[in-house]
């Protein structure tokens, strides 16, 4: 996905709508760079209802373990099963094949409170 | 760590630096009523006199009653080699190394302990050990909650009631509900124990299948020595297996130190608490040992760690490993067969006078119904030099006349005959 069209959180998740009307969530290029090689991702259960800011997933790297939070409220519609076997996708394609999960029942207006790509870059000091 | 003495001059300078008039002043917040008023000690003794005095005190202890007490902790034989090897200073004096990979011997011992536990239980992975069986059971329960995203833990009636209490204490401030029964529907796990606390044997394979069909896990508590004979937790389909490891070369003591054994299916390894040692190769391809999957642990994940009990029982685990290596599969089977055969002998001997309360087969422990309260019988037996067993009512696991009797390979036929005769005498004496 084009990061210019995504929204970002201060905890380094991104979110953006896909062609099918679902909202895809992943972690930013900045986040994957800071984590280093990702070794494990624990994804939420499909069907789980998440409030904005709720813990949704876990990511472990050679350096650290971090929680991943829901950028907005929604219901988990799908998870990226590829990450079970190929965690390197998070490092290689953070905005593409390295996505974490997709949300449905999302209020589109709830994305407005999140940072744009330019705002996020400024937030990260890039 | 060096000893740094403090002179009067140092003391005065330190007090001046913090503005306190005296050392006594530092304790002024403690009310006088709570202070030690004096030690009330006799005058000093010479070393030889002191030894005589202490030996005299020690003689007041009844140090070696013949034990038929079990209930989770058993009087097994400990080969001298266990003490000899485990008390080597390389193992005995070492605390958790803070640069663990510098202590290759410790890591290799832990790795081999884990491997032995996996072979014993037919499980795929084991941790470096936990405090004791009860805390291992708690860790297994919250591990099941983490793995399933559910919060209800069902405790089967076979489970040690003291462990159930430990479970309640440890989960008191967690979002976990402890319920009774064996219904896996909606539960994170069902916890079972084999042999049951009262001694009964069961095969929980069908329950394991029912748990899996309902999306729950089966947590199986086991007696490690019994696995010389009995179906293993892994063979039953258990997802997590836990045990008190005391029977594997650890002496009996009030409060331990004991050994919490925890093993699991590999799919659950990232939900497992505690340290995990692993084998790897160094840059030159030589075999070496590391701690692995540490992102689960407290020093990395802080309050979100899988467990905030961060110690393991490395020395106790080492003893268990040495014991298992000395015994081997045939030796462990021999110990288990001896325990079972002797228990069956005593059971038959007692059954002539006291009804056995177990409906089916038992391993090395069984309950008998006495004509008098079991507490009174146990007190009478102690006078005759026997730890008779556990009065089951004391832990809410039976009625007041039921006594839980354990037999290990260390008991002799003459001890068992004397035990049976003494128990008849005690019950008869009170009968009249």
Coordinates of C-alpha atoms in Angstrom, one line a residue:
Chain A
X1 CA 0.0 0.0 0.0
X2 CA 1.1 3.5 -0.6
X3 CA 2.2 4.9 2.8
X4 CA 1.2 8.4 1.6
X5 CA -2.4 7.3 1.8
X6 CA -2.2 5.6 5.2
X7 CA -2.8 6.9 8.7
X8 CA -0.4 6.4 11.6
X9 CA -0.4 6.1 15.4
X10 CA 2.1 7.3 17.9
X11 CA 2.7 3.7 18.7
X12 CA 3.8 3.1 15.1
X13 CA 0.9 1.2 13.6
X14 CA -0.5 2.1 10.2
X15 CA -4.0 1.7 8.9
X16 CA -5.6 2.0 5.5
X17 CA -8.7 0.8 3.6
X18 CA -8.2 -2.0 1.0
X19 CA -10.2 -2.5 -2.2
X20 CA -12.7 -4.8 -0.4
X21 CA -13.7 -2.1 2.2
X22 CA -11.7 -3.6 5.0
X23 CA -9.1 -1.7 7.0
X24 CA -5.6 -3.1 6.9
X25 CA -3.2 -2.7 9.9
X26 CA 0.5 -3.1 10.0
X27 CA 3.6 -1.5 11.6
X28 CA 5.5 1.3 10.0
X29 CA 8.8 1.1 8.2
X30 CA 10.3 3.2 11.0
X31 CA 9.0 0.6 13.6
X32 CA 10.4 -2.4 11.7
X33 CA 13.7 -0.6 11.4
X34 CA 13.8 0.1 15.1
X35 CA 12.8 -3.5 16.0
X36 CA 15.4 -5.2 13.8
X37 CA 14.8 -8.7 12.4
X38 CA 11.3 -9.8 13.4
X39 CA 11.3 -13.4 14.7
X40 CA 7.7 -13.9 15.7
X41 CA 4.3 -12.3 15.4
X42 CA 1.3 -13.3 17.6
X43 CA -1.9 -12.2 15.8
X44 CA -5.4 -11.6 17.2
X45 CA -8.3 -14.1 16.7
X46 CA -10.6 -13.4 13.8
X47 CA -13.9 -12.2 15.1
X48 CA -12.4 -10.4 18.1
X49 CA -13.8 -6.9 18.8
X50 CA -11.1 -4.4 19.6
X51 CA -11.5 -1.0 21.1
X52 CA -9.2 1.8 19.9
X53 CA -5.9 1.4 21.6
X54 CA -6.6 -2.2 22.8
X55 CA -3.7 -4.7 22.6
X56 CA -4.2 -6.5 19.3
X57 CA -1.0 -8.4 18.6
X58 CA 2.6 -9.0 19.7
X59 CA 5.8 -8.7 17.7
X60 CA 9.1 -10.1 18.8
X61 CA 12.4 -9.2 17.2
X62 CA 16.0 -10.1 18.0
X63 CA 16.1 -6.9 20.1
X64 CA 12.7 -6.6 21.8
X65 CA 9.1 -7.6 22.3
X66 CA 6.3 -5.1 21.7
X67 CA 2.6 -5.0 21.8
X68 CA 0.7 -3.9 18.7
X69 CA -2.5 -1.8 19.4
X70 CA -5.6 -1.4 17.4
X71 CA -5.4 2.1 15.7
X72 CA -9.2 2.4 15.7
X73 CA -12.1 0.3 17.0
X74 CA -13.3 -2.6 14.9
X75 CA -13.7 -6.3 14.5
X76 CA -10.9 -8.5 13.3
X77 CA -11.9 -9.8 9.9
X78 CA -8.7 -11.5 8.8
X79 CA -5.1 -12.1 9.9
X80 CA -2.0 -12.5 7.8
X81 CA -1.3 -16.2 8.1
X82 CA 1.9 -15.8 6.0
X83 CA 3.6 -14.3 9.0
X84 CA 3.6 -17.6 10.9
X85 CA 6.3 -18.9 8.6
X86 CA 7.7 -15.7 7.1
X87 CA 8.2 -13.1 9.8
X88 CA 10.8 -11.4 7.6
X89 CA 7.9 -10.0 5.5
X90 CA 7.4 -7.4 8.3
X91 CA 10.9 -6.1 7.7
X92 CA 10.9 -6.5 3.9
X93 CA 7.5 -5.1 3.1
X94 CA 6.0 -3.3 6.1
X95 CA 3.4 -1.6 4.0
X96 CA 2.6 -4.7 1.8
X97 CA 3.0 -8.4 2.4
X98 CA 4.0 -7.7 6.0
X99 CA 0.5 -6.5 7.1
X100 CA -0.8 -7.9 10.4
X101 CA -4.6 -8.0 10.4
X102 CA -7.7 -6.5 8.8
X103 CA -10.6 -4.8 10.6
X104 CA -14.2 -4.4 9.7
X105 CA -17.1 -2.4 11.3
X106 CA -14.7 0.5 11.4
X107 CA -16.1 4.1 11.6
X108 CA -14.2 5.8 8.7
X109 CA -14.3 9.1 10.7
X110 CA -12.3 7.5 13.5
X111 CA -9.2 7.5 11.2
X112 CA -9.3 11.3 11.1
X113 CA -7.7 11.6 14.5
X114 CA -4.6 9.7 13.4
X115 CA -1.5 11.2 11.8
X116 CA -1.0 11.5 8.1
X117 CA 2.3 10.1 6.7
X118 CA 3.8 13.6 6.7
X119 CA 2.8 14.2 10.3
X120 CA 4.1 10.8 11.3
X121 CA 7.5 11.4 9.6
X122 CA 7.7 14.6 11.6
X123 CA 6.7 12.8 14.7
X124 CA 9.5 10.3 14.1
X125 CA 11.9 13.1 13.5
X126 CA 12.6 12.0 10.0
Chain B
X1 CA 31.9 -9.3 47.4
X2 CA 34.4 -7.6 49.8
X3 CA 33.8 -6.9 53.4
X4 CA 34.0 -3.2 54.1
X5 CA 34.4 -2.5 57.8
X6 CA 33.0 0.7 59.3
X7 CA 35.0 2.6 62.0
X8 CA 33.4 4.8 64.6
X9 CA 34.9 7.7 62.7
X10 CA 33.2 6.5 59.4
X11 CA 29.9 6.2 61.3
X12 CA 30.1 9.7 62.7
X13 CA 30.9 11.1 59.2
X14 CA 28.0 9.3 57.6
X15 CA 25.5 10.4 60.2
X16 CA 26.8 14.0 59.8
X17 CA 26.4 13.8 56.1
X18 CA 22.7 12.8 56.4
X19 CA 22.0 15.0 59.4
X20 CA 21.1 12.3 61.8
X21 CA 22.2 12.6 65.4
X22 CA 22.6 8.9 66.0
X23 CA 22.1 5.4 64.5
X24 CA 19.2 4.9 67.0
X25 CA 17.6 8.0 65.5
X26 CA 17.4 6.2 62.1
X27 CA 14.9 3.7 63.6
X28 CA 12.7 6.4 65.3
X29 CA 9.8 5.7 63.0
X30 CA 9.4 2.2 64.5
X31 CA 7.2 2.5 67.6
X32 CA 8.8 1.4 70.8
X33 CA 6.1 -1.2 71.3
X34 CA 7.4 -3.0 68.2
X35 CA 11.1 -2.9 69.1
X36 CA 13.1 -5.8 70.4
X37 CA 13.3 -5.3 74.1
X38 CA 16.2 -7.7 74.6
X39 CA 17.3 -11.1 73.5
X40 CA 16.9 -13.0 76.8
X41 CA 19.9 -15.3 76.0
X42 CA 21.9 -17.3 78.4
X43 CA 25.6 -16.4 78.9
X44 CA 28.0 -17.4 76.2
X45 CA 29.1 -21.1 75.9
X46 CA 32.4 -22.6 74.8
X47 CA 32.1 -24.4 71.4
X48 CA 32.3 -27.9 72.9
X49 CA 29.5 -27.1 75.4
X50 CA 27.4 -25.4 72.7
X51 CA 27.7 -28.5 70.5
X52 CA 26.5 -30.7 73.4
X53 CA 23.7 -28.3 74.1
X54 CA 22.5 -28.2 70.5
X55 CA 22.8 -32.0 70.1
X56 CA 20.6 -32.4 73.1
X57 CA 18.0 -30.1 71.6
X58 CA 18.2 -32.0 68.3
X59 CA 17.6 -35.3 70.1
X60 CA 14.2 -34.1 71.1
X61 CA 13.2 -34.3 67.4
X62 CA 11.6 -37.5 66.3
X63 CA 13.9 -37.6 63.3
X64 CA 13.0 -40.9 61.5
X65 CA 9.5 -42.2 62.0
X66 CA 8.7 -44.7 59.3
X67 CA 6.8 -42.7 56.7
X68 CA 3.6 -43.8 55.0
X69 CA 2.8 -40.1 54.4
X70 CA 2.7 -39.0 50.7
X71 CA 0.0 -36.6 49.3
X72 CA 2.4 -35.3 46.7
X73 CA 5.8 -35.7 48.4
X74 CA 7.3 -39.2 48.8
X75 CA 10.0 -40.9 50.7
X76 CA 12.0 -42.3 47.8
X77 CA 15.5 -43.6 48.0
X78 CA 18.2 -41.1 46.9
X79 CA 21.4 -42.6 45.5
X80 CA 24.6 -41.1 47.0
X81 CA 25.7 -40.1 43.5
X82 CA 23.0 -37.5 43.4
X83 CA 24.4 -35.7 46.4
X84 CA 28.0 -36.3 45.3
X85 CA 27.5 -34.8 41.8
X86 CA 25.0 -32.0 42.7
X87 CA 27.2 -30.8 45.6
X88 CA 30.1 -30.1 43.3
X89 CA 31.0 -26.5 43.8
X90 CA 30.6 -25.6 40.1
X91 CA 26.9 -26.4 40.5
X92 CA 26.3 -25.9 44.2
X93 CA 27.6 -22.3 44.7
X94 CA 26.4 -20.9 41.4
X95 CA 23.5 -18.5 41.3
X96 CA 21.6 -17.7 38.1
X97 CA 24.4 -16.4 35.9
X98 CA 23.6 -12.9 34.7
X99 CA 25.6 -13.6 31.5
X100 CA 24.1 -17.0 31.2
X101 CA 26.1 -18.1 28.2
X102 CA 29.3 -17.8 30.2
X103 CA 28.1 -20.7 32.3
X104 CA 28.0 -23.4 29.6
X105 CA 27.9 -26.2 32.2
X106 CA 24.8 -24.8 33.9
X107 CA 23.0 -24.3 30.6
X108 CA 24.0 -27.8 29.4
X109 CA 22.6 -29.3 32.7
X110 CA 19.3 -27.3 32.3
X111 CA 19.1 -28.3 28.6
X112 CA 19.5 -32.0 29.5
X113 CA 17.0 -31.7 32.3
X114 CA 14.5 -30.3 29.8
X115 CA 15.3 -33.1 27.4
X116 CA 14.8 -35.7 30.2
X117 CA 11.4 -34.2 31.2
X118 CA 10.3 -34.3 27.6
X119 CA 11.2 -38.0 27.3
X120 CA 9.6 -38.8 30.6
X121 CA 6.3 -37.0 29.7
X122 CA 6.2 -37.5 25.9
X123 CA 5.8 -33.7 25.6
X124 CA 7.7 -31.6 23.1
X125 CA 9.2 -28.8 25.2
X126 CA 9.9 -28.1 28.8
X127 CA 11.2 -25.1 30.7
X128 CA 14.2 -24.9 33.1
X129 CA 11.8 -25.5 36.1
X130 CA 9.7 -23.6 38.5
X131 CA 9.4 -23.4 42.3
X132 CA 7.2 -26.4 43.0
X133 CA 4.3 -28.4 41.7
X134 CA 1.7 -26.0 43.0
X135 CA 3.2 -23.0 41.3
X136 CA 3.8 -25.0 38.1
X137 CA 0.0 -25.8 38.1
X138 CA -0.8 -22.1 38.4
X139 CA 1.6 -21.2 35.6
X140 CA 0.0 -23.9 33.4
X141 CA -3.5 -22.5 34.1
X142 CA -2.6 -18.9 33.1
X143 CA -0.6 -20.3 30.2
X144 CA -3.8 -21.9 29.0
X145 CA -5.7 -18.6 29.4
X146 CA -3.0 -16.8 27.3
X147 CA -3.1 -19.5 24.6
X148 CA -6.9 -19.6 24.3
X149 CA -7.9 -16.1 25.1
X150 CA -10.4 -17.5 27.7
X151 CA -10.6 -16.9 31.4
X152 CA -12.2 -20.0 33.0
X153 CA -10.1 -22.7 34.5
X154 CA -11.9 -26.0 35.4
X155 CA -10.4 -28.1 38.1
X156 CA -11.2 -31.8 38.0
X157 CA -11.8 -33.5 41.4
X158 CA -8.6 -35.6 41.0
X159 CA -6.5 -32.5 41.6
X160 CA -4.5 -32.0 44.8
X161 CA -6.8 -29.7 46.9
X162 CA -3.7 -27.8 48.3
X163 CA -2.7 -27.0 44.7
X164 CA -6.2 -25.9 44.0
X165 CA -5.8 -23.4 46.9
X166 CA -2.4 -22.2 45.5
X167 CA -4.3 -21.7 42.2
X168 CA -6.9 -19.6 44.0
X169 CA -4.3 -17.5 45.8
X170 CA -2.2 -16.8 42.7
X171 CA -5.2 -15.9 40.5
X172 CA -7.0 -13.8 43.2
X173 CA -6.0 -10.6 41.4
X174 CA -6.1 -11.9 37.8
X175 CA -8.9 -12.0 35.4
X176 CA -9.2 -15.8 35.8
X177 CA -12.1 -17.8 37.2
X178 CA -11.4 -21.0 39.0
X179 CA -14.3 -23.4 38.5
X180 CA -14.8 -27.1 39.4
X181 CA -15.6 -30.0 37.1
X182 CA -14.4 -31.4 33.8
X183 CA -16.6 -29.5 31.3
X184 CA -14.3 -28.0 28.6
X185 CA -17.1 -25.9 27.0
X186 CA -15.9 -22.3 27.1
X187 CA -13.0 -23.0 29.4
X188 CA -9.3 -22.2 28.8
X189 CA -8.4 -25.6 30.2
X190 CA -9.5 -28.5 32.3
X191 CA -6.9 -29.5 34.9
X192 CA -6.6 -33.2 35.9
X193 CA -4.2 -35.2 38.0
X194 CA -3.1 -38.8 37.6
X195 CA -2.7 -40.6 39.9
X196 CA -5.5 -38.5 41.6
X197 CA -4.8 -36.9 45.0
X198 CA -6.7 -39.8 46.6
X199 CA -4.7 -42.3 44.6
X200 CA -7.1 -43.3 41.8
X201 CA -5.8 -44.0 38.3
X202 CA -7.5 -42.7 35.2
X203 CA -6.8 -42.4 31.5
X204 CA -7.8 -38.8 30.4
X205 CA -7.3 -39.4 26.7
X206 CA -11.0 -39.0 26.0
X207 CA -11.2 -35.8 28.0
X208 CA -8.2 -34.5 26.1
X209 CA -10.1 -35.1 22.8
X210 CA -13.2 -33.4 24.3
X211 CA -11.1 -30.4 25.4
X212 CA -9.6 -30.0 21.9
X213 CA -13.0 -30.3 20.3
X214 CA -14.2 -27.4 22.6
X215 CA -11.1 -25.3 21.9
X216 CA -9.8 -25.9 25.4
X217 CA -6.5 -27.3 26.6
X218 CA -5.9 -30.3 28.9
X219 CA -3.5 -29.6 31.7
X220 CA -2.3 -32.9 33.3
X221 CA -0.6 -33.0 36.7
X222 CA 1.5 -36.2 37.1
X223 CA 3.7 -38.0 39.5
X224 CA 7.1 -38.3 37.7
X225 CA 8.0 -41.7 39.4
X226 CA 4.7 -43.2 38.3
X227 CA 5.6 -42.6 34.7
X228 CA 7.8 -45.6 35.0
X229 CA 4.6 -47.6 34.7
X230 CA 1.7 -45.3 33.8
X231 CA 0.5 -43.8 30.6
X232 CA 2.2 -40.4 30.1
X233 CA 0.5 -37.0 29.8
X234 CA 1.8 -36.7 26.3
X235 CA 0.3 -40.1 25.3
X236 CA -3.1 -39.0 26.8
X237 CA -3.0 -35.9 24.6
X238 CA -2.3 -33.4 27.3
X239 CA -1.3 -29.9 26.1
X240 CA 0.6 -28.9 29.3
X241 CA 2.0 -31.3 31.8
X242 CA 3.1 -30.3 35.3
X243 CA 4.5 -32.1 38.3
X244 CA 6.1 -31.8 41.7
X245 CA 9.6 -33.2 40.9
X246 CA 10.5 -33.9 44.6
X247 CA 10.4 -37.7 44.0
X248 CA 13.3 -37.5 41.6
X249 CA 16.2 -37.3 44.0
X250 CA 15.1 -34.5 46.3
X251 CA 14.9 -35.0 50.1
X252 CA 11.7 -34.3 51.9
X253 CA 11.6 -31.0 53.8
X254 CA 9.1 -28.7 55.3
X255 CA 8.6 -26.2 52.4
X256 CA 11.2 -27.6 50.1
X257 CA 13.2 -26.6 48.2
X258 CA 11.2 -28.6 45.7
X259 CA 10.9 -28.6 42.0
X260 CA 8.2 -27.4 39.6
X261 CA 8.2 -29.4 36.4
X262 CA 6.4 -27.9 33.4
X263 CA 6.3 -29.3 29.8
X264 CA 4.1 -28.5 26.9
X265 CA 3.4 -29.1 23.2
X266 CA 5.7 -27.1 21.0
X267 CA 3.0 -24.9 19.6
X268 CA 2.6 -23.4 23.1
X269 CA 6.3 -22.7 23.7
X270 CA 5.9 -18.9 23.4
X271 CA 3.2 -18.9 26.0
X272 CA 5.4 -20.9 28.4
X273 CA 6.8 -19.2 31.5
X274 CA 10.3 -19.4 32.8
X275 CA 13.7 -19.9 31.2
X276 CA 14.4 -22.2 28.3
X277 CA 17.9 -23.5 27.5
X278 CA 18.6 -24.5 24.0
X279 CA 21.4 -26.2 22.0
X280 CA 23.1 -24.3 19.2
X281 CA 26.5 -24.0 17.4
X282 CA 29.1 -21.3 17.8
X283 CA 30.8 -19.4 14.9
X284 CA 33.2 -22.3 14.5
X285 CA 30.4 -24.9 14.4
X286 CA 31.0 -26.3 17.9
X287 CA 28.0 -27.3 20.0
X288 CA 27.0 -24.8 22.7
X289 CA 24.1 -23.8 24.9
X290 CA 22.1 -20.6 25.1
X291 CA 18.9 -19.3 26.8
X292 CA 16.3 -18.9 24.1
X293 CA 13.0 -17.3 23.4
X294 CA 13.7 -14.7 26.1
X295 CA 11.2 -12.2 24.7
X296 CA 8.7 -14.0 26.9
X297 CA 10.5 -13.1 30.0
X298 CA 10.5 -10.4 32.6
X299 CA 13.8 -8.8 31.8
X300 CA 12.6 -8.0 28.3
X301 CA 8.8 -7.7 28.6
X302 CA 8.6 -6.3 32.1
X303 CA 5.0 -6.5 33.6
X304 CA 3.8 -8.1 30.4
X305 CA 6.1 -11.1 30.8
X306 CA 4.5 -14.6 30.7
X307 CA 5.5 -14.9 34.3
X308 CA 6.9 -12.6 36.9
X309 CA 8.3 -15.4 39.0
X310 CA 11.7 -15.2 37.4
X311 CA 13.7 -17.8 39.3
X312 CA 14.1 -21.4 38.5
X313 CA 15.2 -24.3 40.7
X314 CA 18.4 -25.1 38.8
X315 CA 20.0 -27.1 41.6
X316 CA 16.9 -29.1 42.2
X317 CA 16.5 -29.6 38.5
X318 CA 20.1 -30.8 38.4
X319 CA 19.3 -33.4 41.1
X320 CA 16.3 -34.6 39.1
X321 CA 18.4 -34.9 36.0
X322 CA 21.1 -36.9 37.8
X323 CA 18.5 -39.2 39.4
X324 CA 16.8 -39.8 36.0
X325 CA 20.2 -40.5 34.3
X326 CA 21.2 -42.9 37.0
X327 CA 17.9 -44.7 36.9
X328 CA 17.4 -44.7 33.2
X329 CA 14.0 -46.0 31.8
X330 CA 14.5 -49.5 33.2
X331 CA 15.5 -48.2 36.6
X332 CA 12.6 -45.8 36.8
X333 CA 10.3 -48.7 35.8
X334 CA 11.8 -50.8 38.6
X335 CA 11.2 -48.0 41.2
X336 CA 7.7 -47.6 40.0
X337 CA 7.0 -51.4 40.0
X338 CA 8.4 -51.7 43.5
X339 CA 6.3 -48.8 44.8
X340 CA 3.2 -50.3 43.2
X341 CA 3.9 -53.9 44.4
X342 CA 4.6 -52.8 47.9
X343 CA 1.5 -50.6 48.0
X344 CA -0.6 -53.5 46.8
X345 CA 0.8 -55.7 49.5
X346 CA 0.0 -53.2 52.2
X347 CA -3.4 -52.4 50.7
X348 CA -4.3 -56.2 50.8
X349 CA -2.9 -56.4 54.3
X350 CA -5.0 -53.5 55.5
X351 CA -8.1 -54.4 53.5
X352 CA -8.7 -57.4 55.8
X353 CA -9.6 -55.0 58.6
X354 CA -10.2 -51.6 57.0
X355 CA -12.2 -50.9 53.8
X356 CA -10.2 -49.4 51.0
X357 CA -11.9 -46.3 49.7
X358 CA -10.6 -46.4 46.1
X359 CA -13.1 -47.9 43.7
X360 CA -10.4 -48.9 41.1
X361 CA -6.7 -49.4 40.6
X362 CA -4.1 -47.2 42.4
X363 CA -0.3 -46.7 42.0
X364 CA 1.5 -46.2 45.3
X365 CA -1.1 -44.4 47.4
X366 CA -4.6 -45.4 48.5
X367 CA -7.2 -44.3 51.1
X368 CA -8.6 -46.6 53.9
X369 CA -11.6 -46.0 56.0
X370 CA -10.8 -46.4 59.7
X371 CA -13.3 -47.1 62.5
X372 CA -12.0 -44.0 64.3
X373 CA -11.2 -40.4 63.1
X374 CA -8.0 -40.5 61.0
X375 CA -6.5 -37.6 63.0
X376 CA -6.6 -39.6 66.2
X377 CA -5.3 -42.7 64.5
X378 CA -2.4 -40.7 63.0
X379 CA -1.5 -39.3 66.5
X380 CA -1.5 -42.8 68.0
X381 CA 0.7 -44.1 65.1
X382 CA 3.2 -41.3 65.7
X383 CA 3.6 -42.5 69.3
X384 CA 4.4 -45.9 67.7
X385 CA 7.0 -44.5 65.4
X386 CA 5.0 -44.2 62.2
X387 CA 3.9 -41.2 60.0
X388 CA 0.7 -43.0 59.2
X389 CA -0.4 -40.9 56.2
X390 CA -2.7 -37.9 55.6
X391 CA -6.1 -37.6 57.3
X392 CA -8.0 -36.7 54.2
X393 CA -10.5 -34.4 56.0
X394 CA -7.6 -32.1 56.9
X395 CA -7.5 -30.9 53.3
X396 CA -11.2 -31.4 52.6
X397 CA -10.5 -34.4 50.4
X398 CA -12.4 -37.0 52.3
X399 CA -14.4 -37.8 55.4
X400 CA -12.9 -37.7 58.9
X401 CA -12.3 -41.4 59.1
X402 CA -10.4 -41.6 55.8
X403 CA -6.6 -41.9 55.8
X404 CA -4.4 -41.5 52.7
X405 CA -1.5 -44.0 52.8
X406 CA 1.5 -43.9 50.6
X407 CA 4.1 -46.7 50.1
X408 CA 7.4 -46.2 48.3
X409 CA 10.2 -48.6 47.3
X410 CA 12.0 -47.7 50.6
X411 CA 9.4 -49.5 52.8
X412 CA 10.2 -53.1 53.8
X413 CA 7.8 -55.9 54.3
X414 CA 8.5 -55.9 58.1
X415 CA 7.8 -52.2 58.3
X416 CA 4.5 -52.7 56.5
X417 CA 3.5 -55.7 58.7
X418 CA 4.4 -53.6 61.8
X419 CA 2.4 -50.7 60.4
X420 CA -0.7 -52.8 59.8
X421 CA -0.4 -54.3 63.3
X422 CA 0.1 -50.9 64.9
X423 CA -2.9 -49.4 63.0
X424 CA -5.1 -52.3 64.1
X425 CA -3.9 -51.8 67.7
X426 CA -4.4 -48.0 67.6
X427 CA -7.9 -48.4 66.1
X428 CA -8.8 -51.2 68.5
X429 CA -7.5 -49.3 71.6
X430 CA -9.7 -46.4 70.8
X431 CA -12.6 -48.7 69.9
X432 CA -12.7 -49.9 73.5

